[in-house]
Amino acid sequence: MKRFAAAFLSVLFLAVPALAGATVAQAEEGARLRVDLAELNPRVITGSTTTLTVSGTVTNTGDRKVTRPQVRLQVGERQTTSRGINDVLSGAVIKDAPLTEFTSVADVLEPGQSAPLNITVNLTGSKAGLFGRPGVYPLLVNVNGTPEFGGPARLGAVSMLMPVLAGPGKTAGHSSAGAPSMTLLWPMTSSVPQVYTAPYGQPLVLRDDRLADEIGPDGRLNALVTAATTAVRSDPNLAKSMCFALDPDLLATVNSMTLGYQVHTDGGNVQGKGVETAKTWLASLKSLLVGRCVVALPFADADLNTVARIRPGDPILVAQAAAAAATIQQVAGVTPQTGVLWPDGTLNETVLTALTQAGVRTVLTDAGKLAPAAAGGGVTVQGSTVRAQPTDSLISAAMNGVPSVPDSVTVPATTERAISSQNGLGALAFRAGLGQPAGQDRPDHLLVAPPRRWDAPAAELTAYLQQVGDFLNAGVVTASSLPSLLAADPAASGAVGDSGQDPNANIDPAVVSTLSVLDDQATGLASSMRLDPTKRVKPEDVVAPVRLAELRGASAGWRGLPSDAATTNAQAEIAAISSRVSVSQPQQTIALASGNSPLPVYVVNDLPVAINARFTLNNNTGLRSDSAKDWYFPAGGGKNYFLPVEALRAGRFSVDVSLRTPSDTPLGSSARFELTSTEYGAITIIATVAAGVALLLLASRRIYRRVKDARAGRDVVD
């Protein structure tokens, strides 16, 4: 018997037509109530359950007052099909019956005003009969009211699944015969990749300090570690079933934070606040993972189909995203399951081929993306050697939230931080066979995959894990480790395809386009670099942060967010490299002693590699140079270079000098040179003389013609 942490289950609801027990008028547009549940007790009904308690608050979030807000509990019929469970999860209108009478919440709720909601019902007699058989039941918290200028209507509701192991007061409960085994994945990745820049040999800079909050005492990532630590230490059976899915980018970033880091701001970089927090969280994670099953996520939880589109035809970037074992081993001190990866989404043929070449033998994927004939267990994907091990689609939908449907009484569970776990318990119980008709096929194994960025509060995560442990102890499911599951032979083969994938889940094409351009620039930079014999740093190491930034830009965490946010890291990494090779701004005007005097240009190369580049002159109407020549700039220092130029005119003028690689990637920023010249260059003099000669010849020809014409005129007169 657990309580939700205060302010759980915050949900906004659109006004919809009233159902049984509510009057027929429909709420007008804009009249809304928010229902915040603080307590649901119990989470699972058993034979010893005597009462059901729901408490929280109701808040008027509309712009009109609501009179006579009332609340009651309603319970639907036991669900016996996956479709029925999905209808409950999506908030569809279903047939239900009152569990309580309507009770008043307040006389009036003005806009922004809240009132307490408290319901306790004794589960005896006919009320106990509504939960009379083992199964999974819809439970609805229904709030009616009358908005100003409107009629009575249902204005708010919370719908959830309630598992029943045995009817209240009954001893006979759920039979454990034929119970499927279960493995629970426990994912840990940041909300979005937080690195702003991490150049070779330079301090880590984060885009903001939210990661310090996520791993802090009240943060989401800390809650995941804390809840799991409590659960596995108190329940060995649950510990056996759990496997921790780790994002190597998250681990590497937090590890770098422990060494000191900076945070990017508009006014410049500042010191980060989370050094000690990072040390504490990382130590707690390491302690949790000792002797535990670990599986890798792609680096930064990158969408591998998107990664393959950044550099079409080249599998190296996909392979880099999948190469997580070394980072996890180095930072966390544990070795993840060999050749196993949990990517997001449905992998295409190109990605599967690249993963095979990278040594990935098994991918964990949504069973909804497998052909029906192959969805019962692990399969070898047709056309590849990769094994696809399915996670349970229904349970994932319950914990992630599903799209809303017409006439929905609630919003999707994606916004319901705690309802997602309650519905996850209900879906797990249903898939285990609780209340399903005899003879209906049950899966042999359930691979449970919570949201990759699960945002349930710490107390709710603890309650969820405790209840899953209770399911294991009650025989609803049995514990099985991921290695044991993967040790079983897969089916012969099966197809992987898109089973109605949400188009909004795709990465913005603008992100792919920008990352492709940046990848080309990084390739150009690398090709222009040379190993410096004194530094002994490989050019590939210098541009490696750009490649990692491309993977971060393809992270599934950016879905639905602005494309420029996803590409900021890669753009900043390119800028961090190119800015270290620059032309210094001269402090005074440079006088060219002759028309062919060389232009002294001081170039600083602060990179640990040498680089080839070309000088570019802009705004140079008074000067000419050979821009096609490649110059060699050694690593780690500055030097004067004398650029051959030719003055095209005398006087004072300016020219902008910059550097570009042979592949035309700009380096640093341009420098403005102020010049004076009293002489013309040789070519200019030759051109001037040639023009003078031509002018003289033309003038002579004109004089000759006039003299000739004059003589001809005199001959005619004579």
XYZ file of C-alpha atoms in Angstrom:
718
model
C 0.000 0.000 0.000
C 1.777 3.065 -1.239
C 0.893 6.687 -1.616
C 1.743 8.771 -4.605
C 4.090 11.655 -3.895
C 2.268 14.943 -3.541
C 1.176 16.621 -6.770
C 1.360 13.443 -8.859
C -0.778 12.787 -11.891
C -1.030 16.393 -13.085
C -3.364 16.235 -16.068
C -5.160 18.825 -18.212
C -8.430 17.714 -19.773
C -10.575 19.084 -22.593
C -14.260 19.406 -21.945
C -16.261 16.519 -23.470
C -19.876 15.379 -23.503
C -21.145 14.056 -20.180
C -21.671 10.307 -19.667
C -23.844 8.361 -17.250
C -24.542 10.353 -14.116
C -23.790 13.741 -15.701
C -26.283 16.042 -17.333
C -26.434 16.214 -21.089
C -25.205 19.707 -21.808
C -21.696 20.047 -23.202
C -19.074 22.285 -21.672
C -18.198 25.305 -23.751
C -14.750 25.815 -25.254
C -12.194 26.995 -22.719
C -13.823 25.548 -19.577
C -11.300 23.109 -18.103
C -10.400 21.527 -14.793
C -7.109 19.976 -13.808
C -7.157 16.934 -11.547
C -4.031 16.390 -9.419
C -4.061 13.082 -7.553
C -1.891 12.864 -4.457
C -2.934 9.391 -3.325
C -4.168 6.147 -4.846
C -4.365 3.395 -2.245
C -4.065 0.500 -2.943
C -2.247 0.150 -6.271
C -3.434 -3.444 -6.745
C -6.612 -4.911 -5.250
C -6.278 -8.236 -3.424
C -8.569 -10.352 -1.268
C -7.515 -8.403 1.824
C -8.413 -5.008 0.338
C -11.240 -3.327 2.254
C -11.138 0.288 1.045
C -10.077 2.291 -1.975
C -8.871 5.848 -1.406
C -8.274 8.618 -3.922
C -7.259 12.126 -2.913
C -5.819 15.216 -4.514
C -6.971 18.605 -5.801
C -9.155 20.024 -8.540
C -8.031 23.298 -10.129
C -9.951 25.586 -12.471
C -7.506 26.209 -15.335
C -10.051 27.917 -17.573
C -11.016 31.580 -17.849
C -14.554 31.147 -16.460
C -15.776 30.181 -13.037
C -17.210 26.707 -12.513
C -20.128 26.180 -10.171
C -20.948 23.002 -8.263
C -17.903 20.929 -9.192
C -18.559 17.327 -8.139
C -16.470 14.165 -8.212
C -17.115 10.444 -8.172
C -15.292 7.204 -8.924
C -16.455 4.989 -11.769
C -15.289 1.510 -12.679
C -15.476 -0.178 -16.053
C -15.872 -3.783 -16.965
C -12.962 -6.190 -16.706
C -10.884 -5.912 -19.884
C -10.297 -9.130 -21.810
C -8.677 -7.843 -25.022
C -5.653 -5.765 -25.917
C -7.921 -3.425 -27.827
C -9.944 -2.780 -24.693
C -6.780 -1.988 -22.732
C -5.653 0.393 -25.474
C -9.028 2.147 -25.359
C -8.603 2.764 -21.642
C -5.049 3.998 -22.109
C -6.106 6.446 -24.807
C -8.978 7.825 -22.746
C -11.742 6.533 -24.993
C -15.295 6.602 -23.685
C -16.054 3.149 -22.274
C -18.967 1.576 -20.468
C -18.629 1.963 -16.718
C -20.648 2.040 -13.501
C -20.585 4.376 -10.481
C -18.423 3.193 -7.616
C -19.471 6.189 -5.479
C -22.078 8.902 -5.584
C -21.151 12.421 -6.699
C -19.732 14.445 -3.840
C -19.208 18.187 -3.806
C -15.711 19.566 -4.337
C -16.667 23.224 -3.759
C -19.563 25.585 -4.300
C -17.631 27.596 -6.895
C -14.180 27.441 -8.435
C -12.994 30.761 -9.786
C -10.296 30.746 -12.523
C -7.045 29.580 -10.949
C -8.734 28.447 -7.747
C -8.237 24.929 -6.307
C -10.195 22.719 -3.947
C -9.376 19.391 -2.257
C -10.640 16.082 -3.621
C -11.079 13.215 -1.133
C -12.862 9.922 -1.775
C -12.753 6.761 0.316
C -15.030 3.876 -0.593
C -15.581 0.678 1.375
C -15.224 -2.281 -0.964
C -18.013 -4.390 0.452
C -21.244 -5.793 -0.898
C -22.177 -4.665 -4.377
C -19.192 -2.345 -4.543
C -16.828 -5.233 -3.924
C -18.681 -7.094 -6.647
C -17.563 -4.535 -9.219
C -14.061 -5.980 -8.697
C -15.307 -9.512 -8.152
C -12.999 -11.427 -10.498
C -9.247 -11.327 -11.082
C -8.408 -9.093 -13.993
C -7.654 -5.537 -15.032
C -10.360 -2.884 -14.646
C -10.621 0.745 -15.831
C -10.880 3.171 -12.923
C -12.125 6.676 -13.658
C -12.006 9.798 -11.473
C -14.822 11.863 -12.998
C -15.326 15.576 -12.236
C -18.499 17.335 -13.379
C -19.397 20.998 -13.114
C -21.148 23.918 -14.776
C -18.919 26.507 -16.464
C -20.125 30.081 -16.629
C -22.321 30.659 -19.712
C -22.512 26.885 -20.243
C -24.329 23.811 -19.107
C -23.387 20.958 -16.772
C -20.745 18.652 -18.236
C -17.784 16.466 -17.457
C -14.898 18.921 -17.183
C -12.080 16.722 -15.979
C -11.182 13.063 -15.594
C -8.338 10.732 -14.785
C -8.507 7.257 -16.316
C -6.193 4.427 -15.240
C -5.888 0.647 -15.026
C -6.529 -1.156 -11.737
C -5.195 -4.723 -11.467
C -7.211 -7.105 -9.288
C -5.454 -10.268 -8.097
C -8.505 -11.373 -6.083
C -11.867 -9.822 -5.413
C -12.174 -8.023 -2.048
C -12.967 -10.543 0.658
C -12.241 -13.533 -1.569
C -9.474 -16.034 -0.978
C -9.304 -17.546 -4.439
C -7.152 -15.364 -6.630
C -4.991 -15.422 -9.678
C -3.474 -18.743 -10.681
C 0.251 -18.680 -11.389
C 0.038 -21.681 -13.703
C 1.522 -20.829 -17.063
C 2.769 -17.422 -15.908
C 5.230 -15.915 -18.394
C 8.755 -14.965 -17.434
C 9.664 -11.293 -17.314
C 12.741 -9.127 -17.811
C 12.635 -5.438 -16.912
C 14.833 -2.909 -18.697
C 15.782 0.184 -16.676
C 16.933 2.958 -19.051
C 19.171 5.870 -18.114
C 19.766 8.679 -20.565
C 19.525 12.457 -20.310
C 16.455 14.365 -21.484
C 18.496 15.769 -24.389
C 22.268 15.652 -24.984
C 23.726 18.450 -22.887
C 27.199 18.965 -24.399
C 27.770 22.340 -26.042
C 31.435 21.794 -26.875
C 34.081 19.303 -25.831
C 37.044 20.100 -28.115
C 40.160 17.965 -28.075
C 42.292 18.980 -25.117
C 39.821 21.650 -23.971
C 37.362 21.842 -21.018
C 33.847 20.452 -21.312
C 31.197 23.117 -21.904
C 27.498 22.264 -21.403
C 24.634 24.083 -23.107
C 23.102 24.746 -19.660
C 23.261 23.208 -16.194
C 20.100 21.136 -16.355
C 22.047 17.884 -16.263
C 23.296 18.837 -12.804
C 19.644 19.135 -11.792
C 18.743 15.781 -13.383
C 21.425 13.948 -11.415
C 20.839 16.033 -8.282
C 18.857 14.977 -5.187
C 15.482 15.898 -6.717
C 16.375 14.996 -10.305
C 14.947 12.403 -12.647
C 18.175 10.468 -13.171
C 18.894 10.396 -9.466
C 15.386 9.057 -8.853
C 16.025 6.191 -11.293
C 19.232 5.215 -9.501
C 17.794 5.620 -5.998
C 14.619 3.628 -6.676
C 16.506 0.817 -8.401
C 19.108 0.631 -5.622
C 16.417 0.233 -2.963
C 14.540 -2.358 -5.004
C 17.392 -4.666 -6.008
C 18.887 -4.710 -2.524
C 15.600 -5.681 -0.903
C 14.275 -8.114 -3.534
C 16.768 -10.552 -5.122
C 14.036 -11.940 -7.343
C 13.403 -8.496 -8.829
C 17.146 -7.854 -9.111
C 17.474 -10.996 -11.217
C 14.912 -9.704 -13.708
C 16.391 -6.202 -14.138
C 18.856 -5.086 -16.781
C 20.142 -1.508 -16.819
C 20.233 0.241 -20.206
C 22.939 2.907 -20.238
C 23.645 5.776 -22.601
C 27.439 6.014 -23.038
C 27.178 9.739 -23.819
C 25.472 10.364 -20.475
C 28.164 8.433 -18.621
C 31.004 10.173 -20.460
C 29.458 13.604 -19.876
C 28.896 13.079 -16.152
C 32.394 11.653 -15.814
C 33.817 14.787 -17.471
C 31.723 16.936 -15.127
C 33.524 15.393 -12.145
C 36.771 16.925 -13.453
C 35.287 20.422 -13.696
C 33.269 21.943 -16.492
C 31.783 25.158 -17.801
C 28.311 26.250 -18.875
C 27.658 28.263 -22.011
C 25.786 31.562 -21.619
C 25.176 34.516 -23.918
C 27.632 36.504 -21.834
C 30.373 33.859 -21.969
C 31.165 30.571 -20.265
C 30.735 30.239 -16.496
C 31.736 27.515 -14.069
C 29.257 24.670 -13.671
C 27.676 23.967 -10.306
C 27.434 20.183 -10.483
C 30.958 18.838 -9.925
C 30.224 17.281 -6.535
C 26.750 16.242 -7.661
C 28.282 14.403 -10.611
C 30.735 12.605 -8.335
C 27.936 11.512 -5.991
C 25.608 10.302 -8.745
C 28.332 8.441 -10.595
C 29.452 6.706 -7.394
C 25.848 5.667 -6.673
C 25.435 4.336 -10.202
C 28.660 2.334 -10.023
C 27.573 0.827 -6.731
C 24.185 -0.117 -8.193
C 25.698 -1.794 -11.263
C 28.119 -4.093 -9.476
C 27.255 -7.619 -10.593
C 24.178 -6.431 -12.537
C 23.061 -6.956 -16.116
C 23.873 -3.972 -18.334
C 22.882 -3.321 -21.940
C 23.966 -0.426 -24.132
C 21.921 2.282 -25.790
C 23.391 3.915 -28.905
C 25.636 6.870 -28.126
C 23.386 9.785 -27.059
C 20.420 7.487 -27.826
C 20.922 8.407 -31.473
C 18.252 7.479 -34.002
C 20.333 5.109 -36.130
C 18.233 5.578 -39.274
C 18.948 9.294 -39.032
C 22.645 8.649 -38.438
C 22.796 6.584 -41.627
C 21.341 9.507 -43.594
C 24.010 11.937 -42.404
C 26.668 10.135 -44.395
C 24.861 7.896 -46.932
C 26.688 4.777 -47.982
C 29.252 4.948 -45.179
C 28.603 2.629 -42.172
C 31.325 4.139 -39.974
C 29.102 6.687 -38.209
C 26.454 4.050 -37.402
C 29.175 1.752 -36.106
C 30.499 4.559 -33.910
C 27.033 5.075 -32.425
C 26.879 1.378 -31.576
C 30.394 1.173 -30.113
C 29.367 1.777 -26.506
C 31.003 -1.047 -24.591
C 34.377 0.635 -24.127
C 32.871 3.843 -22.674
C 30.569 1.960 -20.300
C 33.423 -0.265 -19.171
C 35.748 2.677 -18.628
C 33.313 4.924 -16.761
C 30.975 2.515 -14.942
C 33.372 -0.370 -14.445
C 30.953 -2.966 -15.876
C 30.874 -4.819 -19.174
C 27.573 -4.591 -21.069
C 26.044 -7.602 -22.785
C 28.271 -8.390 -25.749
C 26.796 -7.535 -29.124
C 23.453 -6.358 -27.675
C 22.001 -2.919 -28.427
C 18.693 -1.250 -27.562
C 18.107 1.321 -30.326
C 15.009 3.443 -30.689
C 12.622 2.995 -33.591
C 12.537 0.542 -36.482
C 15.897 -0.111 -38.107
C 16.175 -0.150 -41.881
C 18.262 -2.545 -43.959
C 21.181 -0.131 -44.263
C 21.452 0.230 -40.498
C 21.140 -3.504 -39.879
C 23.999 -4.121 -42.301
C 26.152 -1.499 -40.585
C 25.381 -2.962 -37.155
C 26.336 -6.429 -38.345
C 29.687 -5.089 -39.521
C 30.103 -3.394 -36.120
C 29.610 -6.679 -34.259
C 26.038 -6.131 -33.054
C 24.230 -9.461 -32.992
C 21.040 -8.585 -31.095
C 18.790 -5.526 -31.081
C 15.943 -5.036 -28.638
C 12.949 -3.626 -30.483
C 9.219 -2.994 -30.177
C 7.206 -6.132 -30.914
C 4.779 -3.937 -32.829
C 7.506 -3.451 -35.430
C 7.883 -7.209 -36.000
C 5.789 -9.221 -38.413
C 2.907 -10.910 -36.511
C 4.323 -14.372 -37.115
C 7.594 -13.321 -35.524
C 6.292 -11.258 -32.629
C 6.187 -14.073 -30.107
C 9.923 -14.218 -29.478
C 13.364 -13.418 -30.762
C 13.823 -13.742 -34.513
C 16.646 -13.466 -36.985
C 15.800 -10.519 -39.194
C 15.277 -11.510 -42.790
C 18.171 -10.434 -44.975
C 20.615 -10.047 -42.063
C 22.278 -11.941 -39.262
C 20.921 -9.624 -36.560
C 18.546 -11.060 -33.976
C 15.558 -8.896 -33.016
C 14.343 -9.500 -29.474
C 10.912 -7.878 -28.993
C 9.890 -5.655 -26.127
C 6.191 -5.787 -25.254
C 4.243 -3.215 -27.295
C 1.195 -2.990 -25.039
C 3.180 -2.431 -21.861
C 5.387 0.136 -23.609
C 2.292 1.963 -24.855
C 0.885 2.046 -21.328
C 4.077 3.520 -19.910
C 4.808 5.874 -22.801
C 1.281 7.052 -23.553
C -0.694 6.420 -26.706
C -2.326 8.820 -29.195
C -5.663 10.228 -28.143
C -8.879 9.100 -29.807
C -12.136 10.912 -30.680
C -14.323 11.657 -27.660
C -11.372 11.096 -25.327
C -12.043 11.930 -21.687
C -8.374 12.258 -20.806
C -5.181 13.380 -22.453
C -2.574 10.761 -23.458
C -0.434 9.368 -20.684
C 2.661 11.074 -22.051
C 1.759 14.017 -19.817
C 0.785 11.851 -16.840
C 4.018 11.296 -14.946
C 2.658 8.795 -12.446
C -0.342 7.364 -14.279
C 2.137 5.928 -16.761
C 3.507 3.601 -14.094
C 0.055 2.643 -12.770
C -1.032 1.825 -16.290
C 2.234 -0.015 -16.788
C 1.351 -2.242 -13.831
C -2.098 -2.848 -15.264
C -0.766 -3.680 -18.721
C 1.868 -6.010 -17.223
C -0.805 -7.842 -15.253
C -2.993 -8.130 -18.344
C -0.185 -9.428 -20.568
C 0.637 -11.966 -17.844
C -2.850 -13.363 -18.391
C -4.697 -11.787 -15.466
C -8.389 -12.047 -16.274
C -7.940 -13.227 -19.849
C -10.264 -15.972 -21.125
C -9.055 -19.560 -20.815
C -7.297 -20.792 -23.896
C -6.112 -17.353 -24.994
C -2.463 -17.422 -26.000
C -0.052 -15.969 -23.497
C 3.458 -14.870 -24.371
C 6.210 -17.055 -23.015
C 8.255 -14.017 -22.033
C 7.646 -10.327 -21.398
C 10.500 -7.891 -22.051
C 9.305 -4.706 -20.337
C 10.673 -1.441 -21.724
C 9.742 1.744 -19.803
C 10.063 5.157 -21.485
C 13.676 5.850 -22.345
C 13.381 9.204 -20.539
C 10.965 8.150 -17.838
C 10.030 11.160 -15.747
C 8.074 9.608 -12.884
C 8.848 10.948 -9.383
C 11.168 8.981 -7.111
C 8.423 7.742 -4.784
C 6.407 6.555 -7.767
C 9.373 4.667 -9.235
C 9.895 2.996 -5.872
C 6.214 2.024 -5.660
C 6.305 0.665 -9.210
C 9.339 -1.534 -8.570
C 7.916 -2.779 -5.281
C 4.675 -3.769 -6.984
C 6.527 -5.509 -9.817
C 8.386 -7.413 -7.100
C 5.035 -8.323 -5.540
C 3.858 -9.612 -8.933
C 6.940 -11.829 -9.070
C 6.387 -13.113 -5.545
C 2.695 -13.741 -6.245
C 3.469 -15.737 -9.370
C 1.814 -13.309 -11.780
C 5.129 -13.383 -13.657
C 8.430 -15.154 -13.032
C 11.862 -13.557 -13.039
C 14.228 -14.142 -15.954
C 17.534 -12.440 -16.700
C 18.238 -10.926 -20.100
C 21.217 -13.251 -20.717
C 18.941 -16.249 -20.104
C 16.387 -14.869 -22.523
C 18.974 -14.279 -25.233
C 20.499 -17.708 -24.710
C 17.360 -19.313 -26.167
C 17.420 -19.981 -29.884
C 15.420 -17.469 -31.945
C 12.763 -18.396 -34.471
C 14.029 -19.150 -37.959
C 13.461 -15.665 -39.373
C 11.080 -12.754 -39.294
C 10.445 -9.417 -40.937
C 10.915 -6.046 -39.326
C 8.680 -3.270 -40.561
C 6.927 -0.073 -39.614
C 3.673 -0.902 -37.846
C 1.981 2.469 -37.966
C 4.917 4.513 -36.713
C 4.019 8.000 -35.617
C 5.312 10.438 -38.289
C 5.902 12.980 -35.540
C 8.520 10.616 -34.117
C 10.826 11.181 -37.085
C 13.864 13.428 -36.824
C 13.417 16.802 -38.548
C 14.880 16.550 -42.107
C 16.493 19.962 -41.537
C 18.611 18.372 -38.811
C 19.874 15.703 -41.197
C 20.675 18.302 -43.852
C 22.631 20.523 -41.461
C 24.511 17.619 -39.913
C 25.469 16.355 -43.373
C 26.988 19.736 -44.238
C 28.874 19.829 -40.942
C 30.105 16.288 -41.514
C 31.524 17.358 -44.886
C 33.241 20.306 -43.230
C 34.757 18.035 -40.607
C 36.003 15.726 -43.342
C 37.542 18.708 -45.128
C 39.247 19.830 -41.942
C 40.653 16.377 -41.279
C 42.004 16.065 -44.831
C 43.858 19.371 -44.468
C 45.516 18.383 -41.173
C 48.902 16.723 -40.795
C 50.515 14.863 -37.920
C 52.923 17.212 -36.192
C 56.139 15.382 -35.248
C 56.395 17.250 -31.943
C 52.750 16.830 -30.812
C 52.020 13.319 -32.121
C 48.262 13.923 -32.237
C 46.226 12.296 -34.988
C 43.989 14.551 -37.087
C 41.130 12.067 -36.548
C 41.318 12.726 -32.809
C 40.963 16.465 -33.350
C 37.771 16.123 -35.419
C 36.361 13.251 -33.303
C 34.272 15.655 -31.138
C 32.440 16.737 -34.306
C 31.501 13.138 -35.065
C 30.177 12.673 -31.533
C 28.254 15.926 -31.857
C 26.618 14.596 -35.026
C 25.410 11.577 -33.057
C 24.069 13.883 -30.358
C 22.274 15.892 -33.021
C 20.561 12.698 -34.195
C 19.398 11.830 -30.662
C 15.820 10.657 -30.285
C 15.565 13.158 -27.434
C 15.333 16.032 -29.952
C 12.125 14.788 -31.549
C 9.565 17.553 -31.584
C 12.121 20.200 -30.564
C 13.573 22.963 -32.792
C 16.103 21.690 -35.322
C 18.647 24.406 -34.497
C 18.884 23.104 -30.922
C 19.814 19.634 -32.200
C 22.641 20.935 -34.392
C 24.121 23.484 -31.978
C 26.736 21.099 -30.601
C 28.097 20.081 -34.026
C 28.219 23.695 -35.176
C 30.024 24.725 -32.003
C 32.560 21.897 -32.378
C 33.366 22.948 -35.960
C 33.763 26.539 -34.770
C 35.970 25.441 -31.869
C 38.396 23.758 -34.294
C 38.417 26.379 -37.037
C 38.778 29.298 -34.597
C 42.127 27.950 -33.392
C 43.751 28.737 -36.759
C 43.481 32.446 -37.403
C 45.043 35.517 -38.978
C 46.070 38.088 -36.370
C 44.757 41.605 -36.689
C 47.676 44.007 -37.424
C 48.038 46.892 -34.985
C 49.099 49.519 -37.511
C 48.936 50.472 -41.154
C 51.275 48.494 -43.397
C 53.238 50.419 -46.013
C 54.115 48.523 -49.177
C 57.617 49.655 -50.140
C 57.114 48.734 -53.767
C 54.378 47.524 -56.046
C 55.505 43.916 -55.528
C 56.253 44.051 -51.806
C 55.007 40.925 -49.912
C 52.258 41.359 -47.345
C 53.351 40.247 -43.845
C 50.593 38.108 -42.278
C 50.894 36.651 -38.768
C 49.071 33.306 -38.475
C 48.437 31.472 -35.204
C 47.781 27.720 -35.267
C 46.753 26.675 -31.769
C 45.779 23.150 -32.864
C 47.937 20.157 -31.885
C 48.207 19.258 -35.582
C 49.700 21.019 -38.564
C 47.303 22.241 -41.211
C 47.329 23.243 -44.857
C 45.313 26.285 -45.822
C 45.015 29.050 -48.372
C 44.928 32.801 -47.904
C 41.798 34.524 -49.112
C 41.673 38.261 -49.838
C 38.334 40.016 -49.805
C 37.506 43.681 -50.366
C 40.781 43.741 -52.287
C 40.188 46.060 -55.227
C 43.670 47.556 -54.693
C 45.582 44.291 -54.297
C 46.145 41.031 -56.159
C 47.485 37.675 -54.841
C 47.737 34.007 -55.771
C 44.912 32.470 -53.701
C 45.413 28.956 -55.114
C 48.654 28.311 -53.246
C 48.547 25.988 -50.202
C 50.476 27.104 -47.131
C 51.709 24.822 -44.351
C 51.129 25.963 -40.768
C 52.831 23.895 -38.041
C 51.086 23.060 -34.768
C 51.081 25.031 -31.573
C 52.374 28.476 -32.379
C 52.360 31.646 -34.462
C 54.595 32.863 -37.261
C 54.850 35.645 -39.826
C 54.176 34.624 -43.398
C 54.948 36.852 -46.365
C 52.151 36.698 -48.856
C 53.190 37.695 -52.416
C 50.870 40.475 -53.539
C 50.821 43.176 -56.153
C 49.481 46.657 -55.667
C 47.012 47.614 -58.375
C 46.909 51.271 -57.421
C 48.700 53.787 -55.292
C 47.268 55.349 -52.171
C 45.637 54.083 -48.980
C 43.227 51.146 -49.032
C 42.141 48.143 -46.935
C 41.883 44.404 -47.515
C 40.359 41.542 -45.496
C 42.611 38.495 -45.115
C 41.335 35.074 -43.983
C 42.183 31.387 -44.270
C 40.351 28.462 -45.829
C 41.233 24.818 -46.153
C 41.757 23.420 -49.661
C 38.220 22.005 -49.371
C 36.987 25.575 -48.745
C 36.186 25.249 -45.028
C 36.762 28.652 -43.377
C 39.287 28.934 -40.559
C 39.106 31.562 -37.853
C 37.825 35.016 -38.670
C 39.084 37.526 -41.213
C 41.485 40.317 -40.255
C 41.301 43.854 -41.718
C 44.639 45.144 -43.090
C 45.083 48.872 -43.687
C 47.644 49.424 -46.466
C 49.433 52.292 -48.206
C 51.272 52.058 -51.520
C 53.228 54.653 -53.510
C 54.174 52.432 -56.414
C 52.536 50.127 -58.845
C 53.523 46.556 -59.378
C 55.321 45.306 -62.481
C 52.227 43.902 -64.084
C 50.364 47.115 -63.489
C 53.232 49.152 -65.054
C 53.403 46.842 -68.044
C 49.661 47.078 -68.474
C 49.844 50.860 -68.218
C 52.696 51.069 -70.743
C 50.869 48.707 -73.072
C 47.769 50.842 -72.800
C 49.852 53.965 -73.531
C 51.437 52.385 -76.566
C 48.051 51.296 -77.821
C 46.711 54.801 -77.302
C 49.704 56.274 -79.164
C 49.205 53.890 -82.072
C 45.524 54.721 -82.302
C 46.257 58.461 -82.177
C 48.937 58.107 -84.868
C 46.551 56.173 -87.057
C 43.936 58.876 -86.670
C 46.459 61.644 -87.570
C 47.633 59.622 -90.561
C 44.074 59.283 -91.845
C 43.443 63.029 -91.511
C 46.636 63.910 -93.396
C 45.795 61.392 -96.086
C 42.258 62.694 -96.443
C 43.518 66.302 -96.652
C 45.950 65.469 -99.506
C 43.262 63.612 -101.380
C 41.066 66.716 -101.204
C 43.770 68.966 -102.723
C 44.372 66.550 -105.605
C 40.693 66.707 -106.529
C 40.752 70.550 -106.597
C 43.825 70.654 -108.857
